[in-house]
Amino acid sequence: MKKEFSVTPWHVTGKVNYEKLIKEFGTQSVSVSLISKVKNPHSLLRRGLYFSHREFDLWLKDAQAGRKVSILTGRGPSEKMHLGHLIPFLLAKSLQESYNCPVYIPISEDEKFFVKKNLSFKEAQEFADDNVLDLIALGFKQGKTFIAKDFSYLPVYRNSAKIAKLISYSTAKAIFGLKPENNIGWTFYPAVQAFHILWPQFAEGPHKTLVPVGIDQDPFIRLTRDIATHSTLNFQKPSAIHSKFLPSLTGQAKMSSSEQENSLIYLSDSAEEVKKKINKYAFSGGKDTIEQHRKHGGNPDIDISFLYLKYLFEQDDKKLEKIHNDYKSGKLLTSELKNILIDKINAFLKEHIKRREDAKKHVDKFILE
Amino acid sequence: MKKEFSVTPWHVTGKVNYEKLIKEFGTQSVSVSLISKVKNPHSLLRRGLYFSHREFDLWLKDAQAGRKVSILTGRGPSEKMHLGHLIPFLLAKSLQESYNCPVYIPISEDEKFFVKKNLSFKEAQEFADDNVLDLIALGFKQGKTFIAKDFSYLPVYRNSAKIAKLISYSTAKAIFGLKPENNIGWTFYPAVQAFHILWPQFAEGPHKTLVPVGIDQDPFIRLTRDIATHSTLNFQKPSAIHSKFLPSLTGQAKMSSSEQENSLIYLSDSAEEVKKKINKYAFSGGKDTIEQHRKHGGNPDIDISFLYLKYLFEQDDKKLEKIHNDYKSGKLLTSELKNILIDKINAFLKEHIKRREDAKKHVDKFILE
C-alpha cells in the first residue's frame, strides 16, 4: 500500500499528517502547559506551527535555572531566502531574547553542493554569503551569535571526522535512504550535520542545546542524539522542537525552490511583487462572490493570508482574533484580508532590506573563520 | 581459485608477483632507457625498487624542458616512522634536488583515524606531528616543500568536496572494496586522497605532478587520473612511479606495524637496538656454517642486509658490486655483511636524530595552516 505521505530530509510528498508523524518519529506533542512555561513565547510557538519536540522541557528547565543553554539552527544555502526559511530563525531569535543565550548558525553549502546536481561550488558559496546577510538582518545579538560556513571554518572537517567514525555506511543508508549512485560527499554529510547539532557543545563543553527545525530534519536529530553520549564525545543529547511546514501561497505543504517562484515570497521581493503574488496566488478561504462571502463568511483556517498573519505577521492576539472573526462572519473580504497581509509583509521587507544593507558592515562580527 | 597474492591500499597478502601487477593494473615497466634520462637517479630508481609507472616519461619531459612540474607524496601517520616509510620521500627528495621542483607532502591523519579502529583522534594527531619532524629532517628544500595536515588545513575539506561530488558510492566501493560496516569517514576518504594527488594543481594551476608511491596505492592514482580532467577541475592527469615493498628484516613483503616491532628498523631506534635487530632478525642469504659459506658462498639477492644496502644505504655502485661479489664468493661472511649495514644505518640515524631535533625549530616554515 502506498503511503499517503512521506517525510525525509530531502523529500516531502503527500498531505502530511502531523499527528501520525509524532507517533512514527517517537517525539512528544508541544502542549499548552509547556508553552505556558516559556518567557514571551513567539506566535510560531503559541499558535501551533511548532507542534512536536524532543526534551524541549529539559532545555527550558536549564534555561530557567540559569544554567548554560544554547540554540542551534542552520541554513542550507541553495537559493535566495524566502519567508518559509525564517521559521527556525524567528523562534531562535525570540528564545535568545528571552533567555540571553548564544545562537549558533552553521551554513551548510556543502550539503547543497553535494545534493543538488546542477549547483556549482561557486554558486553554493555565493548563496551562502547572500543568505548570511539575511540572517544577520533578523537582529540576532552580536557577540552571542556565531555563524560559520562549512567550507570556510576549519573545525568542521576535524569534528565531523570524529563523528563520522561512529557512523557506518549501512546506518547512514538506513536513516537517510542513501543510494549507491549518491556521491561520497552526500554519504559523508550526515556526520557534518551531526557536528552542526553538537557544535555548541564542541565550542563550550557539554550543555543543553535546542534545535528548532522542520520535522523533516528529525532523522538528523535522532542520529545525533544516539551518538552524542558516546565515550569519545561525552556530550549531552540535544533537544529539538519541530515545526510544521509553512504552506506556500498556493497551499503546498512545504515551500521550496522546486515549486513556482510565484508561490513564494522572497526576502528580496519588491513591494509590487509582494502585492501581485498575494493578490494573484494566495489561496483564499473566502467565497466565490462578495455576496456569498458577506452572507456565509469565509474560512480563515485554510486561508493562506490569514495563516501568514497568524504565524508570522500579527503578534497581537486580540487583533488576530478580530481578523479571524470578521473574516469568518463575512465582514472582512478576501481582498481586504490580503491587503492587511500585503501591508504587513511590505513593512517587514522594507525594514529587512535596510537591516540587510547594514549587515554588510557587520558580517565579520558574526562569522567565525 | 584463491589468488596467490592480493594488493589493495589497505591489505597486502601472499607473495607479490610484480610483473603480474603491471599487467593487472595496466601500468608501464620502468625501463633502463627511462632511468638513463633521469638526472642523478637515486639508487631506489637505478636498482629497481621503483619498477612501474604511469607517464613518468611525460613528467620527465616537462621537467627537462624547464616547464612547471611538482612532486606529491603523502604520509598516513598511524605510528612512528620506520625505514620502509622512507621509500617515496627519498625519491621525492632526490628528484627535487635534480629538478629544483616543489614537493607537496599531505599528512592524512584522517585516513588513519577512520581506518584504524583503536586509533584515537588525539593519537592520530600526535603521530602526525611526530612524523612531520622525521620528514623535515630528511632535508627537503625550505620554501619549496609544503606539508599540511588534513585536520589543520582549511583547503582540504572544500577541495575534497569538489572531488567527492564526482565519485559515487558505488564507484568508491568497487575501486576500494568498501564494506557497508565501514564508517562514512572511510567512505569519504577517497575524495581526500584524490585531493592530495591534485593538491599541487589546486595550489599552482594545471601542470605535471609526479606521485612516487607504493604499488598498493595505485587505485587512488587511477581514480584521480579519471577525474582530474573533469570540466569542474580542468587539471592534468597526475603521473606516478610505483615502488615494490621494502621487505622487513624477516623478509615480509611489506613492513607494517601489524608485524613484529622486531622486524622493523624505526627512525627512533638506538644504535644498540639496530645492532640487535639486524644481528638477530635480518634474514640471511648465507650458508649455515662459516665453512660452508666460505666454500659455496651466499646469495646476496635474498639477503635482507644486502638488499637494504642496495636500495637505501650504499649509493656507490662499485662498492655495492664488491659487497655483492664478495658475499657470493664466500669471502664476506654474514656477520661482516650485517656489520656493514649496522654501521651505515647507525650513521644515518645518528645524523637523522640531530636533524630531527633541528627540524623542531623550522616546522612553521614547512607546514601550511
Short mmCIF file of N, CA and C in Angstrom, two decimals, chain B residues 215-309:
data_model
loop_
_atom_site.label_atom_id
_atom_site.label_comp_id
_atom_site.label_asym_id
_atom_site.label_seq_id
_atom_site.Cartn_x
_atom_site.Cartn_y
_atom_site.Cartn_z
N ILE B 215 53.07 0.45 -4.84
CA ILE B 215 52.14 -0.04 -5.88
C ILE B 215 50.74 -0.30 -5.32
N ASP B 216 50.65 -0.57 -4.01
CA ASP B 216 49.34 -0.84 -3.41
C ASP B 216 48.42 0.37 -3.44
N GLN B 217 49.00 1.57 -3.58
CA GLN B 217 48.20 2.79 -3.58
C GLN B 217 47.72 3.17 -4.99
N ASP B 218 48.04 2.34 -5.99
CA ASP B 218 47.69 2.72 -7.36
C ASP B 218 46.19 2.93 -7.61
N PRO B 219 45.28 2.21 -6.91
CA PRO B 219 43.86 2.51 -7.14
C PRO B 219 43.52 3.99 -6.95
N PHE B 220 44.17 4.66 -5.99
CA PHE B 220 43.94 6.09 -5.80
C PHE B 220 44.43 6.89 -7.02
N ILE B 221 45.56 6.44 -7.59
CA ILE B 221 46.10 7.12 -8.77
C ILE B 221 45.13 6.97 -9.94
N ARG B 222 44.65 5.75 -10.13
CA ARG B 222 43.71 5.51 -11.24
C ARG B 222 42.47 6.37 -11.11
N LEU B 223 41.89 6.37 -9.91
CA LEU B 223 40.68 7.15 -9.66
C LEU B 223 40.95 8.63 -9.96
N THR B 224 42.09 9.11 -9.47
CA THR B 224 42.38 10.54 -9.61
C THR B 224 42.65 10.91 -11.06
N ARG B 225 43.33 10.02 -11.79
CA ARG B 225 43.56 10.28 -13.21
C ARG B 225 42.23 10.34 -13.96
N ASP B 226 41.28 9.53 -13.52
CA ASP B 226 39.96 9.53 -14.18
C ASP B 226 39.23 10.87 -14.01
N ILE B 227 39.36 11.48 -12.83
CA ILE B 227 38.55 12.68 -12.58
C ILE B 227 39.31 13.99 -12.81
N ALA B 228 40.66 13.90 -12.92
CA ALA B 228 41.47 15.14 -12.98
C ALA B 228 41.04 16.08 -14.10
N THR B 229 40.62 15.52 -15.21
CA THR B 229 40.31 16.36 -16.37
C THR B 229 38.83 16.73 -16.45
N HIS B 230 38.05 16.36 -15.43
CA HIS B 230 36.62 16.72 -15.42
C HIS B 230 36.47 18.24 -15.55
N SER B 231 35.41 18.67 -16.21
CA SER B 231 35.26 20.10 -16.53
C SER B 231 35.20 21.00 -15.29
N THR B 232 34.82 20.46 -14.13
CA THR B 232 34.80 21.30 -12.93
C THR B 232 36.19 21.43 -12.31
N LEU B 233 37.16 20.64 -12.79
CA LEU B 233 38.52 20.70 -12.25
C LEU B 233 39.51 21.21 -13.29
N ASN B 234 39.48 20.57 -14.48
CA ASN B 234 40.36 21.00 -15.58
C ASN B 234 41.84 20.89 -15.27
N PHE B 235 42.23 19.81 -14.60
CA PHE B 235 43.64 19.61 -14.28
C PHE B 235 44.27 18.63 -15.27
N GLN B 236 45.59 18.44 -15.14
CA GLN B 236 46.27 17.41 -15.92
C GLN B 236 46.27 16.10 -15.13
N LYS B 237 46.29 15.00 -15.86
CA LYS B 237 46.36 13.70 -15.20
C LYS B 237 47.70 13.59 -14.47
N PRO B 238 47.70 13.21 -13.20
CA PRO B 238 48.96 13.07 -12.49
C PRO B 238 49.76 11.86 -12.99
N SER B 239 51.08 11.98 -12.97
CA SER B 239 51.95 10.83 -13.26
C SER B 239 52.27 10.12 -11.96
N ALA B 240 52.66 8.85 -12.06
CA ALA B 240 53.02 8.11 -10.84
C ALA B 240 54.19 7.21 -11.12
N ILE B 241 54.96 6.94 -10.08
CA ILE B 241 56.00 5.92 -10.19
C ILE B 241 55.89 5.03 -8.96
N HIS B 242 55.79 3.72 -9.22
CA HIS B 242 55.41 2.77 -8.17
C HIS B 242 56.59 1.97 -7.66
N SER B 243 56.66 1.83 -6.34
CA SER B 243 57.72 1.01 -5.76
C SER B 243 57.19 -0.36 -5.35
N LYS B 244 58.10 -1.32 -5.36
CA LYS B 244 57.85 -2.58 -4.67
C LYS B 244 57.89 -2.30 -3.17
N PHE B 245 57.53 -3.29 -2.38
CA PHE B 245 57.61 -3.14 -0.94
C PHE B 245 59.02 -3.46 -0.47
N LEU B 246 59.57 -2.60 0.39
CA LEU B 246 60.86 -2.93 1.01
C LEU B 246 60.59 -4.04 2.00
N PRO B 247 61.27 -5.19 1.86
CA PRO B 247 60.95 -6.28 2.79
C PRO B 247 61.35 -5.92 4.22
N SER B 248 60.63 -6.49 5.17
CA SER B 248 61.01 -6.33 6.57
C SER B 248 62.26 -7.17 6.84
N LEU B 249 62.84 -7.02 8.01
CA LEU B 249 64.06 -7.78 8.32
C LEU B 249 63.83 -9.28 8.14
N THR B 250 62.67 -9.73 8.51
CA THR B 250 62.40 -11.17 8.41
C THR B 250 61.99 -11.58 7.00
N GLY B 251 61.86 -10.60 6.11
CA GLY B 251 61.60 -10.94 4.71
C GLY B 251 60.15 -10.82 4.26
N GLN B 252 59.29 -10.18 5.06
CA GLN B 252 57.90 -9.98 4.65
C GLN B 252 57.83 -8.97 3.52
N ALA B 253 56.78 -9.10 2.70
CA ALA B 253 56.64 -8.25 1.52
C ALA B 253 56.55 -6.78 1.90
N LYS B 254 55.80 -6.47 2.91
CA LYS B 254 55.56 -5.07 3.25
C LYS B 254 55.71 -4.87 4.73
N MET B 255 56.54 -3.93 5.11
CA MET B 255 56.69 -3.58 6.52
C MET B 255 55.41 -2.92 7.00
N SER B 256 54.92 -3.31 8.14
CA SER B 256 53.80 -2.59 8.72
C SER B 256 53.77 -2.84 10.21
N SER B 257 53.05 -1.97 10.91
CA SER B 257 53.04 -2.06 12.37
C SER B 257 52.34 -3.32 12.85
N SER B 258 51.59 -3.94 11.94
CA SER B 258 50.89 -5.14 12.37
C SER B 258 51.87 -6.31 12.52
N GLU B 259 53.05 -6.18 11.91
CA GLU B 259 54.07 -7.19 12.14
C GLU B 259 54.81 -6.89 13.44
N GLN B 260 55.72 -7.71 13.76
CA GLN B 260 56.51 -7.51 14.97
C GLN B 260 57.37 -6.26 14.88
N GLU B 261 57.44 -5.57 15.99
CA GLU B 261 58.34 -4.42 16.12
C GLU B 261 59.77 -4.82 15.74
N ASN B 262 60.08 -6.06 16.03
CA ASN B 262 61.45 -6.53 15.84
C ASN B 262 61.87 -6.65 14.38
N SER B 263 60.90 -6.72 13.50
CA SER B 263 61.28 -6.92 12.11
C SER B 263 61.35 -5.60 11.36
N LEU B 264 61.28 -4.50 12.11
CA LEU B 264 61.33 -3.17 11.50
C LEU B 264 62.39 -2.32 12.18
N ILE B 265 63.08 -1.48 11.41
CA ILE B 265 64.01 -0.51 11.99
C ILE B 265 63.30 0.84 12.02
N TYR B 266 63.03 1.31 13.22
CA TYR B 266 62.39 2.62 13.37
C TYR B 266 63.44 3.73 13.34
N LEU B 267 63.02 4.90 12.88
CA LEU B 267 63.95 6.03 12.82
C LEU B 267 64.36 6.48 14.21
N SER B 268 63.61 6.03 15.21
CA SER B 268 63.92 6.40 16.59
C SER B 268 64.69 5.30 17.32
N ASP B 269 65.06 4.24 16.63
CA ASP B 269 65.80 3.15 17.28
C ASP B 269 67.21 3.61 17.69
N SER B 270 67.66 3.11 18.83
CA SER B 270 69.03 3.40 19.28
C SER B 270 70.02 2.52 18.50
N ALA B 271 71.29 2.91 18.55
CA ALA B 271 72.33 2.13 17.86
C ALA B 271 72.32 0.69 18.36
N GLU B 272 72.11 0.51 19.65
CA GLU B 272 72.08 -0.84 20.23
C GLU B 272 70.91 -1.65 19.67
N GLU B 273 69.74 -1.00 19.58
CA GLU B 273 68.56 -1.70 19.05
C GLU B 273 68.79 -2.12 17.60
N VAL B 274 69.37 -1.21 16.81
CA VAL B 274 69.62 -1.52 15.41
C VAL B 274 70.54 -2.74 15.31
N LYS B 275 71.61 -2.71 16.10
CA LYS B 275 72.57 -3.81 16.08
C LYS B 275 71.89 -5.13 16.42
N LYS B 276 71.11 -5.08 17.48
CA LYS B 276 70.43 -6.29 17.95
C LYS B 276 69.44 -6.81 16.90
N LYS B 277 68.65 -5.92 16.36
CA LYS B 277 67.63 -6.34 15.39
C LYS B 277 68.26 -6.95 14.13
N ILE B 278 69.28 -6.26 13.60
CA ILE B 278 69.91 -6.76 12.37
C ILE B 278 70.54 -8.12 12.64
N ASN B 279 71.31 -8.19 13.73
CA ASN B 279 72.00 -9.44 14.03
C ASN B 279 71.03 -10.58 14.28
N LYS B 280 69.95 -10.28 14.98
CA LYS B 280 69.04 -11.34 15.39
C LYS B 280 68.00 -11.68 14.32
N TYR B 281 67.47 -10.66 13.62
CA TYR B 281 66.29 -10.91 12.77
C TYR B 281 66.52 -10.80 11.26
N ALA B 282 67.59 -10.08 10.83
CA ALA B 282 67.72 -9.84 9.38
C ALA B 282 67.93 -11.16 8.65
N PHE B 283 67.00 -11.48 7.78
CA PHE B 283 67.06 -12.74 7.04
C PHE B 283 68.35 -12.80 6.22
N SER B 284 69.03 -13.94 6.31
CA SER B 284 70.36 -14.05 5.70
C SER B 284 70.34 -14.97 4.48
N GLY B 285 71.11 -14.59 3.48
CA GLY B 285 71.29 -15.45 2.31
C GLY B 285 72.56 -16.29 2.42
N GLY B 286 73.13 -16.30 3.62
CA GLY B 286 74.38 -17.04 3.82
C GLY B 286 74.15 -18.51 4.11
N LYS B 287 75.23 -19.25 4.16
CA LYS B 287 75.12 -20.67 4.45
C LYS B 287 75.09 -20.91 5.96
N ASP B 288 74.75 -22.14 6.35
CA ASP B 288 74.52 -22.44 7.76
C ASP B 288 75.79 -22.38 8.61
N THR B 289 76.91 -22.71 8.02
CA THR B 289 78.17 -22.67 8.78
C THR B 289 79.18 -21.80 8.03
N ILE B 290 80.14 -21.32 8.78
CA ILE B 290 81.19 -20.49 8.16
C ILE B 290 81.93 -21.29 7.10
N GLU B 291 82.19 -22.57 7.39
CA GLU B 291 82.92 -23.42 6.46
C GLU B 291 82.16 -23.53 5.12
N GLN B 292 80.87 -23.84 5.24
CA GLN B 292 80.06 -23.97 4.01
C GLN B 292 80.00 -22.66 3.24
N HIS B 293 79.86 -21.55 4.02
CA HIS B 293 79.77 -20.23 3.40
C HIS B 293 81.05 -19.91 2.63
N ARG B 294 82.18 -20.17 3.28
CA ARG B 294 83.48 -19.93 2.61
C ARG B 294 83.58 -20.74 1.33
N LYS B 295 83.07 -21.96 1.41
CA LYS B 295 83.20 -22.89 0.28
C LYS B 295 82.23 -22.56 -0.87
N HIS B 296 80.92 -22.39 -0.50
CA HIS B 296 79.89 -22.24 -1.55
C HIS B 296 79.44 -20.79 -1.78
N GLY B 297 79.75 -19.92 -0.81
CA GLY B 297 79.29 -18.53 -0.95
C GLY B 297 77.83 -18.36 -0.56
N GLY B 298 77.40 -17.08 -0.39
CA GLY B 298 76.00 -16.79 -0.01
C GLY B 298 75.19 -16.27 -1.19
N ASN B 299 73.91 -16.03 -0.95
CA ASN B 299 73.04 -15.49 -2.00
C ASN B 299 72.62 -14.06 -1.63
N PRO B 300 73.31 -13.07 -2.16
CA PRO B 300 73.01 -11.69 -1.76
C PRO B 300 71.60 -11.26 -2.16
N ASP B 301 71.05 -11.86 -3.23
CA ASP B 301 69.78 -11.36 -3.77
C ASP B 301 68.57 -11.68 -2.90
N ILE B 302 68.77 -12.55 -1.92
CA ILE B 302 67.67 -12.80 -0.97
C ILE B 302 68.08 -12.37 0.43
N ASP B 303 69.27 -11.78 0.54
CA ASP B 303 69.79 -11.38 1.84
C ASP B 303 69.31 -9.96 2.18
N ILE B 304 68.57 -9.85 3.27
CA ILE B 304 67.96 -8.57 3.63
C ILE B 304 69.01 -7.49 3.86
N SER B 305 70.10 -7.85 4.51
CA SER B 305 71.14 -6.85 4.76
C SER B 305 71.67 -6.31 3.44
N PHE B 306 71.91 -7.22 2.50
CA PHE B 306 72.38 -6.76 1.19
C PHE B 306 71.33 -5.88 0.50
N LEU B 307 70.07 -6.29 0.58
CA LEU B 307 69.01 -5.53 -0.10
C LEU B 307 68.87 -4.13 0.49
N TYR B 308 69.02 -4.01 1.81
CA TYR B 308 68.95 -2.68 2.43
C TYR B 308 70.10 -1.80 1.96
N LEU B 309 71.29 -2.41 1.85
CA LEU B 309 72.43 -1.66 1.31
C LEU B 309 72.15 -1.25 -0.13
#
